[in-house]
């Protein structure tokens, strides 16, 4: 069954090792979870699939959507759409080996983060400074943000300078970490404080 292998960074025809059918009476389509092995790198992958109609009376299992290790495209629901869509695209660009485009999308993720916090300055540099002054990000995150911004400029403008795979990966990790810190951890921390004050 076709599944995306995270190690091989490509779609592979997984060798089936076992399956468990879902029997949720409220869900109209047959659905199952399948454990497969990547034929190339031999790693274990768990996917979910449902039957889709391919002809008048013809149903087939769809390609597997990877549940474990989690597919990169799924991002935490605490991350607002304005930043999340660019982050997802940055990941897709990286996968497609479009490293300059990935850098641009990473920059856009941070722009989304600034817009979410309604920074007044229209430039990314000014926005990041505002976020730091408002203590939404700390000094280290600010420095990461600055690095992202500079690379975004290399990626966005025609020049002989290229974004390497390693740089693109770092930028992607930085953007993910900044979003994680600002949205996911902050929300968690606020809920924690709320619970403590209730006690
Ligand atoms: Zn593999």
Short mmCIF file of C-alpha atoms and ligand atoms in Angstrom, two decimals:
data_model
loop_
_atom_site.label_atom_id
_atom_site.label_comp_id
_atom_site.label_asym_id
_atom_site.label_seq_id
_atom_site.Cartn_x
_atom_site.Cartn_y
_atom_site.Cartn_z
CA UNK A 1 0.00 0.00 0.00
CA UNK A 2 1.27 3.45 -0.90
CA UNK A 3 2.51 5.46 2.08
CA UNK A 4 4.97 8.26 2.53
CA UNK A 5 8.15 7.12 4.26
CA UNK A 6 9.62 9.82 6.49
CA UNK A 7 13.12 8.37 6.28
CA UNK A 8 13.17 8.03 2.51
CA UNK A 9 11.27 11.31 2.08
CA UNK A 10 9.24 9.73 -0.70
CA UNK A 11 6.17 7.62 -1.39
CA UNK A 12 6.83 3.91 -1.15
CA UNK A 13 4.83 0.73 -1.63
CA UNK A 14 4.71 -0.46 1.97
CA UNK A 15 4.78 -4.18 2.76
CA UNK A 16 1.72 -5.03 4.86
CA UNK A 17 2.42 -6.51 8.27
CA UNK A 18 -0.96 -6.29 9.91
CA UNK A 19 -4.26 -4.46 9.91
CA UNK A 20 -7.03 -3.51 12.30
CA UNK A 21 -10.50 -2.52 11.08
CA UNK A 22 -12.27 0.40 12.69
CA UNK A 23 -15.84 -0.35 13.54
CA UNK A 24 -17.32 3.01 14.28
CA UNK A 25 -21.06 2.67 13.50
CA UNK A 26 -21.32 6.44 12.97
CA UNK A 27 -18.70 6.49 10.25
CA UNK A 28 -20.13 5.57 6.83
CA UNK A 29 -16.97 4.27 5.12
CA UNK A 30 -14.96 1.16 5.95
CA UNK A 31 -11.74 2.26 7.57
CA UNK A 32 -8.62 0.44 8.74
CA UNK A 33 -5.24 1.02 10.29
CA UNK A 34 -2.35 -0.76 8.64
CA UNK A 35 1.15 -1.46 9.86
CA UNK A 36 3.57 -1.55 6.93
CA UNK A 37 7.28 -1.81 6.39
CA UNK A 38 9.11 0.48 4.00
CA UNK A 39 10.61 -1.74 1.27
CA UNK A 40 13.61 0.57 0.97
CA UNK A 41 14.76 1.50 4.49
CA UNK A 42 12.85 -1.28 6.31
CA UNK A 43 11.37 1.09 8.91
CA UNK A 44 7.92 0.55 10.43
CA UNK A 45 5.10 2.90 9.46
CA UNK A 46 1.51 3.01 10.66
CA UNK A 47 -1.13 4.39 8.36
CA UNK A 48 -4.87 4.83 8.14
CA UNK A 49 -7.01 4.36 5.03
CA UNK A 50 -10.63 4.23 4.01
CA UNK A 51 -12.46 2.72 1.06
CA UNK A 52 -13.12 5.13 -1.75
CA UNK A 53 -15.39 4.69 -4.73
CA UNK A 54 -13.43 4.38 -7.97
CA UNK A 55 -16.20 3.21 -10.28
CA UNK A 56 -19.93 2.58 -10.35
CA UNK A 57 -19.74 -0.47 -8.13
CA UNK A 58 -16.06 -0.38 -7.48
CA UNK A 59 -14.42 0.46 -4.18
CA UNK A 60 -10.74 0.51 -3.39
CA UNK A 61 -8.58 1.27 -0.37
CA UNK A 62 -7.12 4.74 -0.62
CA UNK A 63 -3.39 5.45 -0.14
CA UNK A 64 -2.35 5.36 3.49
CA UNK A 65 -2.23 8.54 5.48
CA UNK A 66 0.64 8.16 7.93
CA UNK A 67 -0.33 8.26 11.61
CA UNK A 68 3.04 7.26 13.00
CA UNK A 69 5.53 8.73 12.77
CA UNK A 70 3.11 11.65 12.34
CA UNK A 71 2.89 13.13 8.85
CA UNK A 72 4.69 16.51 8.68
CA UNK A 73 1.74 18.35 7.21
CA UNK A 74 -0.22 18.11 10.43
CA UNK A 75 0.54 21.04 12.70
CA UNK A 76 -0.69 21.85 16.17
CA UNK A 77 -4.19 23.28 16.18
CA UNK A 78 -3.09 26.05 18.56
CA UNK A 79 -1.14 27.59 15.68
CA UNK A 80 -3.47 30.10 13.97
CA UNK A 81 -4.13 29.69 10.28
CA UNK A 82 -2.36 32.91 9.33
CA UNK A 83 0.98 31.35 10.34
CA UNK A 84 0.03 27.69 9.99
CA UNK A 85 -0.70 27.70 6.25
CA UNK A 86 2.75 29.07 5.46
CA UNK A 87 4.40 26.60 7.82
CA UNK A 88 2.68 23.71 6.06
CA UNK A 89 3.78 25.11 2.69
CA UNK A 90 7.33 25.55 3.95
CA UNK A 91 7.37 21.85 4.82
CA UNK A 92 5.98 20.90 1.44
CA UNK A 93 8.60 23.05 -0.32
CA UNK A 94 11.34 21.36 1.70
CA UNK A 95 10.04 17.96 0.76
CA UNK A 96 9.95 18.98 -2.88
CA UNK A 97 13.60 20.09 -2.52
CA UNK A 98 12.57 23.69 -3.33
CA UNK A 99 14.86 25.18 -0.70
CA UNK A 100 14.63 28.86 -1.69
CA UNK A 101 10.85 28.61 -1.74
CA UNK A 102 11.03 26.91 1.65
CA UNK A 103 13.03 29.89 3.03
CA UNK A 104 10.44 32.30 1.62
CA UNK A 105 7.60 30.33 3.26
CA UNK A 106 9.48 30.26 6.57
CA UNK A 107 9.68 34.05 6.40
CA UNK A 108 5.98 34.16 5.61
CA UNK A 109 5.25 32.04 8.66
CA UNK A 110 6.94 34.67 10.83
CA UNK A 111 5.08 37.42 8.99
CA UNK A 112 1.87 35.58 9.89
CA UNK A 113 3.00 35.45 13.49
CA UNK A 114 3.54 39.24 13.43
CA UNK A 115 0.16 39.82 11.80
CA UNK A 116 -1.55 37.66 14.38
CA UNK A 117 -0.11 39.90 17.09
CA UNK A 118 -1.08 42.99 15.07
CA UNK A 119 2.38 44.58 14.99
CA UNK A 120 2.26 48.11 13.66
CA UNK A 121 5.50 48.05 11.70
CA UNK A 122 4.90 46.77 8.18
CA UNK A 123 8.40 45.33 7.68
CA UNK A 124 9.33 41.93 9.04
CA UNK A 125 12.36 43.43 10.81
CA UNK A 126 10.18 46.02 12.58
CA UNK A 127 7.54 43.44 13.41
CA UNK A 128 10.08 41.14 15.05
CA UNK A 129 11.45 44.04 17.10
CA UNK A 130 7.95 44.83 18.31
CA UNK A 131 7.36 41.21 19.29
CA UNK A 132 10.57 41.31 21.30
CA UNK A 133 9.67 44.60 22.97
CA UNK A 134 6.22 43.24 23.86
CA UNK A 135 8.00 40.19 25.33
CA UNK A 136 6.10 37.80 23.08
CA UNK A 137 9.47 36.41 22.00
CA UNK A 138 12.72 36.43 23.95
CA UNK A 139 16.18 37.47 22.76
CA UNK A 140 17.10 34.06 21.41
CA UNK A 141 13.90 33.73 19.40
CA UNK A 142 14.42 37.27 18.16
CA UNK A 143 17.87 36.30 16.86
CA UNK A 144 16.41 33.25 15.13
CA UNK A 145 13.75 35.44 13.63
CA UNK A 146 16.44 37.79 12.34
CA UNK A 147 18.32 34.88 10.75
CA UNK A 148 15.08 33.77 9.10
CA UNK A 149 14.42 37.23 7.80
CA UNK A 150 17.86 37.52 6.18
CA UNK A 151 17.54 34.12 4.53
CA UNK A 152 14.04 34.92 3.42
CA UNK A 153 15.53 37.87 1.55
CA UNK A 154 18.11 35.62 -0.15
CA UNK A 155 15.33 33.20 -1.10
CA UNK A 156 12.91 35.84 -2.32
CA UNK A 157 15.20 37.84 -4.62
CA UNK A 158 17.01 36.64 -7.71
CA UNK A 159 20.67 36.31 -6.84
CA UNK A 160 23.57 33.92 -7.25
CA UNK A 161 23.36 32.99 -3.56
CA UNK A 162 21.56 29.72 -2.98
CA UNK A 163 19.79 28.29 0.03
CA UNK A 164 21.31 24.91 0.87
CA UNK A 165 19.31 21.93 2.07
CA UNK A 166 20.89 22.25 5.52
CA UNK A 167 20.02 25.95 5.80
CA UNK A 168 16.47 25.29 4.63
CA UNK A 169 16.10 22.54 7.24
CA UNK A 170 17.40 24.85 9.99
CA UNK A 171 15.05 27.63 8.91
CA UNK A 172 12.16 25.18 8.92
CA UNK A 173 13.05 23.97 12.41
CA UNK A 174 13.38 27.57 13.63
CA UNK A 175 9.98 28.56 12.22
CA UNK A 176 8.36 25.50 13.74
CA UNK A 177 10.02 26.19 17.09
CA UNK A 178 8.98 29.85 17.11
CA UNK A 179 5.35 28.92 16.37
CA UNK A 180 5.50 26.15 18.94
CA UNK A 181 6.86 28.55 21.56
CA UNK A 182 4.61 31.50 20.84
CA UNK A 183 1.33 29.64 20.28
CA UNK A 184 1.44 26.14 21.69
CA UNK A 185 3.56 26.60 24.82
CA UNK A 186 2.07 29.98 25.65
CA UNK A 187 -1.45 28.54 25.47
CA UNK A 188 -0.36 25.63 27.66
CA UNK A 189 1.28 27.95 30.15
CA UNK A 190 -1.81 30.17 30.33
CA UNK A 191 -4.01 27.15 31.00
CA UNK A 192 -1.58 26.01 33.68
CA UNK A 193 -1.67 29.42 35.40
CA UNK A 194 -5.47 29.45 35.14
CA UNK A 195 -5.67 26.07 36.87
CA UNK A 196 -3.26 27.15 39.61
CA UNK A 197 -5.16 30.31 40.41
CA UNK A 198 -8.43 28.35 40.62
CA UNK A 199 -7.02 26.08 43.30
ZN1 LIG B 1 11.83 4.23 3.87
#
